[in-house]
Amino acid sequence: MPTIFENAKHSEQFNAADSDITISSSDGVLFKVHKRNLAAHSEVFPEGDLATNDEVVLLTEESSTLELLFQYMYRQPQPDITELPFERLSKLAEAAEKYRVFSAMEICRVMMKASLPSHAIAVLAYGAKHGYSKVYSEAAPHTLAVDPAEAFRYLGHAWFVHWVLYREPYLKALAYARKPPSPGGHLLHKGGYAECDLWKPFQQKVADAFETDVPAMNRINDIFSTASGRTGLSACTQCTRRADAWSAQIIKKVSTLPQFTLTLPDPMADTSSEHTDTDN
């Protein structure tokens, strides 16, 4: 074994006396494991191509990640990762994908999705990178308020443009959401007045909720209910109907907003037939 490994730390769990391959983590911990196990559980470790036992295979993963990953390659109870801190879970998930350890890939995918709505931009990046549509579709709405610089750090050049194109219509929809419908003849108050004293405070609370908070588009009913309760709007039938019409038009708008997709639109596509109404 090379001199630099003479005083290296060995994994307590993976230090088999009959091992035929030694792997070193990025932080210098040695794992003495078996080629047949690696080859049987990973597409990236073909048994015949692995180093001999007097050589050390250097991997880029930390020892804490490999300690978990190798447990999926032996006939033993798999590790409980349900309480694993997200950073460690994320590293394990990436390692499982990199080395194509299918027994670990599935549970990592489930747990990454279960981490939502926390760590949404990291989960989105993971889902997009590995093509997990259910993961990135569920993560995307929780990333609407993420700062673009942070989004770029996670998504990189590969997926950042997709995220920007997904998010932009939501930003425009915020401005639309702040505009209530006109009262109309059927909503006029007694005496022909368009609104009563309850409307302005209610309108302001709703407009404030949609000022800059893009994720507010995902909780429309809660916003209207809270604003109505705090201003006593329910005491006025006409204003309540107008509020219902307002929330309905926002919900309709949101239903037309795009889903996150891994496919970019064709910049050469004919858009001459698209509707130019600002409400669409």
mmCIF file of C-alpha atoms in Angstrom:
data_model
loop_
_atom_site.group_PDB
_atom_site.id
_atom_site.type_symbol
_atom_site.label_atom_id
_atom_site.label_comp_id
_atom_site.label_asym_id
_atom_site.label_seq_id
_atom_site.Cartn_x
_atom_site.Cartn_y
_atom_site.Cartn_z
ATOM 1 C CA MET A 1 0.000 0.000 0.000
ATOM 2 C CA PRO A 2 1.389 3.477 -0.822
ATOM 3 C CA THR A 3 3.242 5.236 1.965
ATOM 4 C CA ILE A 4 0.734 8.080 2.207
ATOM 5 C CA PHE A 5 -1.856 5.557 3.410
ATOM 6 C CA GLU A 6 0.285 3.827 6.038
ATOM 7 C CA ASN A 7 -1.114 5.904 8.902
ATOM 8 C CA ALA A 8 -4.542 6.453 7.391
ATOM 9 C CA LYS A 9 -7.681 5.910 9.425
ATOM 10 C CA HIS A 10 -9.713 2.801 8.598
ATOM 11 C CA SER A 11 -13.468 2.510 8.609
ATOM 12 C CA GLU A 12 -14.593 0.471 11.597
ATOM 13 C CA GLN A 13 -17.578 -0.976 9.748
ATOM 14 C CA PHE A 14 -15.822 -1.706 6.448
ATOM 15 C CA ASN A 15 -12.439 -3.161 7.331
ATOM 16 C CA ALA A 16 -12.789 -6.767 6.182
ATOM 17 C CA ALA A 17 -9.739 -8.993 6.583
ATOM 18 C CA ASP A 18 -10.618 -10.807 3.346
ATOM 19 C CA SER A 19 -11.274 -7.663 1.324
ATOM 20 C CA ASP A 20 -9.914 -7.521 -2.205
ATOM 21 C CA ILE A 21 -10.149 -3.771 -2.765
ATOM 22 C CA THR A 22 -9.346 -0.694 -0.677
ATOM 23 C CA ILE A 23 -11.124 2.589 -1.260
ATOM 24 C CA SER A 24 -10.108 5.950 0.152
ATOM 25 C CA SER A 25 -12.585 8.724 0.839
ATOM 26 C CA SER A 26 -11.778 12.364 0.087
ATOM 27 C CA ASP A 27 -10.958 12.904 3.766
ATOM 28 C CA GLY A 28 -8.510 9.998 3.846
ATOM 29 C CA VAL A 29 -10.504 7.189 5.487
ATOM 30 C CA LEU A 30 -9.859 3.720 4.051
ATOM 31 C CA PHE A 31 -12.627 1.217 3.326
ATOM 32 C CA LYS A 32 -11.604 -2.419 2.816
ATOM 33 C CA VAL A 33 -14.491 -3.920 0.868
ATOM 34 C CA HIS A 34 -15.223 -6.615 -1.714
ATOM 35 C CA LYS A 35 -15.271 -6.246 -5.490
ATOM 36 C CA ARG A 36 -18.164 -8.662 -5.894
ATOM 37 C CA ASN A 37 -20.398 -6.524 -3.694
ATOM 38 C CA LEU A 38 -19.514 -3.323 -5.497
ATOM 39 C CA ALA A 39 -20.033 -4.924 -8.890
ATOM 40 C CA ALA A 40 -23.336 -6.521 -7.881
ATOM 41 C CA HIS A 41 -24.890 -3.334 -6.522
ATOM 42 C CA SER A 42 -23.360 -0.616 -8.688
ATOM 43 C CA GLU A 43 -23.222 -0.086 -12.438
ATOM 44 C CA VAL A 44 -20.018 1.912 -12.061
ATOM 45 C CA PHE A 45 -17.895 -0.771 -10.371
ATOM 46 C CA PRO A 46 -17.493 -3.654 -12.868
ATOM 47 C CA GLU A 47 -15.663 -6.399 -10.991
ATOM 48 C CA GLY A 48 -13.009 -7.110 -13.592
ATOM 49 C CA ASP A 49 -11.964 -3.469 -13.954
ATOM 50 C CA LEU A 50 -11.388 -2.694 -10.291
ATOM 51 C CA ALA A 51 -7.958 -2.252 -8.751
ATOM 52 C CA THR A 52 -6.166 -5.048 -6.939
ATOM 53 C CA ASN A 53 -5.947 -5.086 -3.149
ATOM 54 C CA ASP A 54 -2.458 -3.548 -3.106
ATOM 55 C CA GLU A 55 -3.818 -0.448 -4.825
ATOM 56 C CA VAL A 56 -6.088 2.201 -3.353
ATOM 57 C CA VAL A 57 -9.035 3.590 -5.291
ATOM 58 C CA LEU A 58 -9.513 7.285 -4.541
ATOM 59 C CA LEU A 59 -13.080 8.575 -4.494
ATOM 60 C CA THR A 60 -14.252 12.173 -4.184
ATOM 61 C CA GLU A 61 -16.904 11.494 -1.537
ATOM 62 C CA GLU A 62 -16.394 12.057 2.188
ATOM 63 C CA SER A 63 -16.131 9.090 4.524
ATOM 64 C CA SER A 64 -19.514 9.848 6.125
ATOM 65 C CA THR A 65 -21.133 9.488 2.709
ATOM 66 C CA LEU A 66 -19.307 6.285 1.755
ATOM 67 C CA GLU A 67 -20.054 4.776 5.168
ATOM 68 C CA LEU A 68 -23.748 5.025 4.305
ATOM 69 C CA LEU A 69 -23.439 4.151 0.626
ATOM 70 C CA PHE A 70 -21.524 0.908 1.171
ATOM 71 C CA GLN A 71 -24.218 -0.324 3.548
ATOM 72 C CA TYR A 72 -26.522 -0.601 0.530
ATOM 73 C CA MET A 73 -24.036 -2.958 -1.123
ATOM 74 C CA TYR A 74 -24.036 -5.669 1.534
ATOM 75 C CA ARG A 75 -26.641 -8.133 2.781
ATOM 76 C CA GLN A 76 -27.460 -6.332 5.985
ATOM 77 C CA PRO A 77 -30.159 -3.977 7.270
ATOM 78 C CA GLN A 78 -30.048 -0.758 5.332
ATOM 79 C CA PRO A 79 -29.304 2.445 7.249
ATOM 80 C CA ASP A 80 -32.146 4.529 8.620
ATOM 81 C CA ILE A 81 -31.848 7.862 6.823
ATOM 82 C CA THR A 82 -35.217 9.275 7.853
ATOM 83 C CA GLU A 83 -33.576 11.593 10.408
ATOM 84 C CA LEU A 84 -30.452 12.309 8.381
ATOM 85 C CA PRO A 85 -29.563 16.027 8.184
ATOM 86 C CA PHE A 86 -30.337 17.376 4.735
ATOM 87 C CA GLU A 87 -26.725 18.096 3.812
ATOM 88 C CA ARG A 88 -25.744 14.482 4.431
ATOM 89 C CA LEU A 89 -28.875 13.204 2.696
ATOM 90 C CA SER A 90 -28.113 15.336 -0.347
ATOM 91 C CA LYS A 91 -24.542 14.044 -0.553
ATOM 92 C CA LEU A 92 -25.717 10.449 -0.213
ATOM 93 C CA ALA A 93 -28.353 10.975 -2.905
ATOM 94 C CA GLU A 94 -25.759 12.367 -5.309
ATOM 95 C CA ALA A 95 -23.340 9.536 -4.581
ATOM 96 C CA ALA A 96 -26.071 6.952 -5.140
ATOM 97 C CA GLU A 97 -26.829 8.514 -8.519
ATOM 98 C CA LYS A 98 -23.171 8.859 -9.465
ATOM 99 C CA TYR A 99 -22.367 5.217 -8.765
ATOM 100 C CA ARG A 100 -25.814 3.964 -9.807
ATOM 101 C CA VAL A 101 -26.518 2.157 -6.545
ATOM 102 C CA PHE A 102 -30.176 1.453 -7.213
ATOM 103 C CA SER A 103 -31.000 0.215 -3.724
ATOM 104 C CA ALA A 104 -29.952 3.624 -2.372
ATOM 105 C CA MET A 105 -31.263 5.748 -5.239
ATOM 106 C CA GLU A 106 -34.923 5.000 -4.586
ATOM 107 C CA ILE A 107 -34.978 5.732 -0.852
ATOM 108 C CA CYS A 108 -32.873 8.862 -1.391
ATOM 109 C CA ARG A 109 -35.338 10.086 -4.010
ATOM 110 C CA VAL A 110 -38.215 9.531 -1.594
ATOM 111 C CA MET A 111 -36.438 11.303 1.261
ATOM 112 C CA MET A 112 -35.290 14.241 -0.866
ATOM 113 C CA LYS A 113 -38.903 14.812 -1.929
ATOM 114 C CA ALA A 114 -40.036 14.438 1.683
ATOM 115 C CA SER A 115 -37.663 17.263 2.671
ATOM 116 C CA LEU A 116 -39.954 19.800 0.996
ATOM 117 C CA PRO A 117 -40.837 22.575 1.453
ATOM 118 C CA SER A 118 -37.470 23.071 3.157
ATOM 119 C CA HIS A 119 -34.372 23.107 0.938
ATOM 120 C CA ALA A 120 -36.629 23.552 -2.097
ATOM 121 C CA ILE A 121 -34.030 24.934 -4.504
ATOM 122 C CA ALA A 122 -31.597 22.120 -3.660
ATOM 123 C CA VAL A 123 -34.333 19.530 -4.155
ATOM 124 C CA LEU A 124 -35.320 21.173 -7.445
ATOM 125 C CA ALA A 125 -31.725 21.013 -8.651
ATOM 126 C CA TYR A 126 -31.489 17.341 -7.657
ATOM 127 C CA GLY A 127 -34.748 16.468 -9.387
ATOM 128 C CA ALA A 128 -33.852 18.350 -12.557
ATOM 129 C CA LYS A 129 -30.331 16.921 -12.737
ATOM 130 C CA HIS A 130 -31.554 13.349 -12.484
ATOM 131 C CA GLY A 131 -34.834 13.726 -14.373
ATOM 132 C CA TYR A 132 -37.195 13.045 -11.467
ATOM 133 C CA SER A 133 -40.293 14.875 -12.692
ATOM 134 C CA LYS A 134 -42.383 14.314 -9.560
ATOM 135 C CA VAL A 135 -39.570 15.718 -7.432
ATOM 136 C CA TYR A 136 -38.891 18.877 -9.423
ATOM 137 C CA SER A 137 -42.593 19.490 -10.083
ATOM 138 C CA GLU A 138 -43.350 19.471 -6.360
ATOM 139 C CA ALA A 139 -40.246 21.477 -5.464
ATOM 140 C CA ALA A 140 -40.668 24.240 -8.052
ATOM 141 C CA PRO A 141 -43.580 26.169 -6.441
ATOM 142 C CA HIS A 142 -41.570 26.427 -3.224
ATOM 143 C CA THR A 143 -38.673 28.132 -5.055
ATOM 144 C CA LEU A 144 -40.586 31.151 -6.336
ATOM 145 C CA ALA A 145 -39.236 33.431 -3.591
ATOM 146 C CA VAL A 146 -35.631 32.225 -3.882
ATOM 147 C CA ASP A 147 -33.095 34.918 -4.732
ATOM 148 C CA PRO A 148 -31.867 34.430 -8.330
ATOM 149 C CA ALA A 149 -28.224 34.432 -7.223
ATOM 150 C CA GLU A 150 -28.917 31.555 -4.837
ATOM 151 C CA ALA A 151 -30.916 29.742 -7.500
ATOM 152 C CA PHE A 152 -28.002 30.024 -9.911
ATOM 153 C CA ARG A 153 -25.599 28.569 -7.337
ATOM 154 C CA TYR A 154 -27.725 25.443 -7.141
ATOM 155 C CA LEU A 155 -29.038 25.173 -10.684
ATOM 156 C CA GLY A 156 -25.992 26.369 -12.615
ATOM 157 C CA HIS A 157 -26.047 27.018 -16.336
ATOM 158 C CA ALA A 158 -27.884 23.763 -16.989
ATOM 159 C CA TRP A 159 -31.198 24.598 -15.302
ATOM 160 C CA PHE A 160 -31.147 28.266 -14.274
ATOM 161 C CA VAL A 161 -32.763 29.508 -17.489
ATOM 162 C CA HIS A 162 -35.537 26.938 -17.078
ATOM 163 C CA TRP A 163 -36.202 28.287 -13.582
ATOM 164 C CA VAL A 164 -36.213 31.933 -14.704
ATOM 165 C CA LEU A 165 -38.699 31.184 -17.488
ATOM 166 C CA TYR A 166 -40.861 29.273 -15.010
ATOM 167 C CA ARG A 167 -40.768 32.051 -12.397
ATOM 168 C CA GLU A 168 -41.271 35.106 -14.635
ATOM 169 C CA PRO A 169 -45.006 34.567 -15.318
ATOM 170 C CA TYR A 170 -45.586 34.351 -11.563
ATOM 171 C CA LEU A 171 -43.936 37.746 -11.081
ATOM 172 C CA LYS A 172 -46.244 39.235 -13.695
ATOM 173 C CA ALA A 173 -49.221 37.525 -12.103
ATOM 174 C CA LEU A 174 -48.480 39.333 -8.834
ATOM 175 C CA ALA A 175 -49.245 42.677 -10.454
ATOM 176 C CA TYR A 176 -52.420 41.222 -11.926
ATOM 177 C CA ALA A 177 -53.486 39.825 -8.544
ATOM 178 C CA ARG A 178 -53.362 43.264 -6.920
ATOM 179 C CA LYS A 179 -56.069 44.652 -9.205
ATOM 180 C CA PRO A 180 -59.642 43.929 -8.039
ATOM 181 C CA PRO A 181 -62.501 43.706 -10.540
ATOM 182 C CA SER A 182 -64.754 46.734 -10.930
ATOM 183 C CA PRO A 183 -67.884 46.475 -8.768
ATOM 184 C CA GLY A 184 -70.245 46.353 -11.767
ATOM 185 C CA GLY A 185 -73.938 47.145 -11.675
ATOM 186 C CA HIS A 186 -74.961 43.996 -9.793
ATOM 187 C CA LEU A 187 -72.489 44.764 -6.995
ATOM 188 C CA LEU A 188 -73.438 48.380 -6.404
ATOM 189 C CA HIS A 189 -74.504 49.267 -2.900
ATOM 190 C CA LYS A 190 -77.772 50.871 -1.915
ATOM 191 C CA GLY A 191 -77.828 54.357 -3.343
ATOM 192 C CA GLY A 192 -75.576 53.380 -6.260
ATOM 193 C CA TYR A 193 -72.292 53.489 -4.356
ATOM 194 C CA ALA A 194 -69.503 51.284 -5.719
ATOM 195 C CA GLU A 195 -68.151 50.335 -2.317
ATOM 196 C CA CYS A 196 -68.587 50.841 1.402
ATOM 197 C CA ASP A 197 -66.064 51.810 4.042
ATOM 198 C CA LEU A 198 -65.039 48.172 4.500
ATOM 199 C CA TRP A 199 -63.671 47.736 0.996
ATOM 200 C CA LYS A 200 -60.584 49.958 1.011
ATOM 201 C CA PRO A 201 -58.968 48.370 4.113
ATOM 202 C CA PHE A 202 -59.743 44.913 2.736
ATOM 203 C CA GLN A 203 -58.347 45.746 -0.701
ATOM 204 C CA GLN A 204 -55.165 47.133 0.832
ATOM 205 C CA LYS A 205 -54.535 43.999 2.903
ATOM 206 C CA VAL A 206 -54.986 41.760 -0.123
ATOM 207 C CA ALA A 207 -52.813 43.988 -2.311
ATOM 208 C CA ASP A 208 -50.094 44.057 0.347
ATOM 209 C CA ALA A 209 -50.094 40.258 0.495
ATOM 210 C CA PHE A 210 -49.393 40.116 -3.240
ATOM 211 C CA GLU A 211 -46.881 42.987 -3.235
ATOM 212 C CA THR A 212 -43.644 41.020 -3.548
ATOM 213 C CA ASP A 213 -44.454 37.589 -2.123
ATOM 214 C CA VAL A 214 -44.526 35.323 -5.183
ATOM 215 C CA PRO A 215 -45.452 32.194 -3.163
ATOM 216 C CA ALA A 216 -48.623 34.055 -2.160
ATOM 217 C CA MET A 217 -50.019 32.800 -5.457
ATOM 218 C CA ASN A 218 -50.170 29.370 -3.813
ATOM 219 C CA ARG A 219 -52.354 30.474 -0.877
ATOM 220 C CA ILE A 220 -54.980 32.725 -2.412
ATOM 221 C CA ASN A 221 -57.925 31.487 -0.356
ATOM 222 C CA ASP A 222 -56.026 31.954 2.902
ATOM 223 C CA ILE A 223 -55.087 35.522 1.985
ATOM 224 C CA PHE A 224 -58.655 36.516 1.178
ATOM 225 C CA SER A 225 -60.062 34.766 4.232
ATOM 226 C CA THR A 226 -57.563 36.459 6.548
ATOM 227 C CA ALA A 227 -58.109 39.900 5.029
ATOM 228 C CA SER A 228 -61.881 39.497 5.262
ATOM 229 C CA GLY A 229 -61.714 38.422 8.889
ATOM 230 C CA ARG A 230 -59.466 41.288 9.915
ATOM 231 C CA THR A 231 -61.539 43.973 8.198
ATOM 232 C CA GLY A 232 -65.026 42.595 8.871
ATOM 233 C CA LEU A 233 -65.815 42.501 5.156
ATOM 234 C CA SER A 234 -68.339 39.686 5.596
ATOM 235 C CA ALA A 235 -70.748 42.258 7.027
ATOM 236 C CA CYS A 236 -71.240 43.635 3.512
ATOM 237 C CA THR A 237 -72.862 41.306 0.973
ATOM 238 C CA GLN A 238 -71.897 43.356 -2.088
ATOM 239 C CA CYS A 239 -68.253 43.710 -1.073
ATOM 240 C CA THR A 240 -68.066 40.020 -0.203
ATOM 241 C CA ARG A 241 -69.322 39.123 -3.676
ATOM 242 C CA ARG A 242 -66.751 41.434 -5.220
ATOM 243 C CA ALA A 243 -64.037 39.813 -3.116
ATOM 244 C CA ASP A 244 -65.184 36.375 -4.275
ATOM 245 C CA ALA A 245 -64.990 37.535 -7.892
ATOM 246 C CA TRP A 246 -61.509 38.921 -7.252
ATOM 247 C CA SER A 247 -60.173 35.695 -5.756
ATOM 248 C CA ALA A 248 -61.811 33.693 -8.548
ATOM 249 C CA GLN A 249 -60.062 35.717 -11.240
ATOM 250 C CA ILE A 250 -56.705 35.232 -9.517
ATOM 251 C CA ILE A 251 -57.272 31.483 -9.175
ATOM 252 C CA LYS A 252 -58.170 31.338 -12.865
ATOM 253 C CA LYS A 253 -54.986 33.224 -13.714
ATOM 254 C CA VAL A 254 -52.848 30.901 -11.614
ATOM 255 C CA SER A 255 -54.352 27.876 -13.363
ATOM 256 C CA THR A 256 -52.821 29.113 -16.619
ATOM 257 C CA LEU A 257 -49.317 29.601 -15.225
ATOM 258 C CA PRO A 258 -46.640 27.193 -16.468
ATOM 259 C CA GLN A 259 -45.211 24.192 -14.672
ATOM 260 C CA PHE A 260 -41.465 23.793 -14.296
ATOM 261 C CA THR A 261 -40.151 21.872 -17.276
ATOM 262 C CA LEU A 262 -36.807 20.573 -18.482
ATOM 263 C CA THR A 263 -37.679 21.585 -22.040
ATOM 264 C CA LEU A 264 -36.937 25.116 -23.202
ATOM 265 C CA PRO A 265 -39.363 26.812 -25.607
ATOM 266 C CA ASP A 266 -38.265 27.110 -29.216
ATOM 267 C CA PRO A 267 -37.132 30.741 -29.707
ATOM 268 C CA MET A 268 -37.968 30.423 -33.408
ATOM 269 C CA ALA A 269 -41.539 29.264 -32.769
ATOM 270 C CA ASP A 270 -44.297 31.369 -34.323
ATOM 271 C CA THR A 271 -45.893 33.473 -31.600
ATOM 272 C CA SER A 272 -47.952 35.703 -33.897
ATOM 273 C CA SER A 273 -51.187 33.958 -32.904
ATOM 274 C CA GLU A 274 -50.654 34.363 -29.161
ATOM 275 C CA HIS A 275 -53.223 36.429 -27.247
ATOM 276 C CA THR A 276 -51.789 39.821 -26.288
ATOM 277 C CA ASP A 277 -54.389 40.765 -23.688
ATOM 278 C CA THR A 278 -52.531 41.745 -20.503
ATOM 279 C CA ASP A 279 -54.904 39.567 -18.481
ATOM 280 C CA ASN A 280 -53.586 36.390 -20.160
#
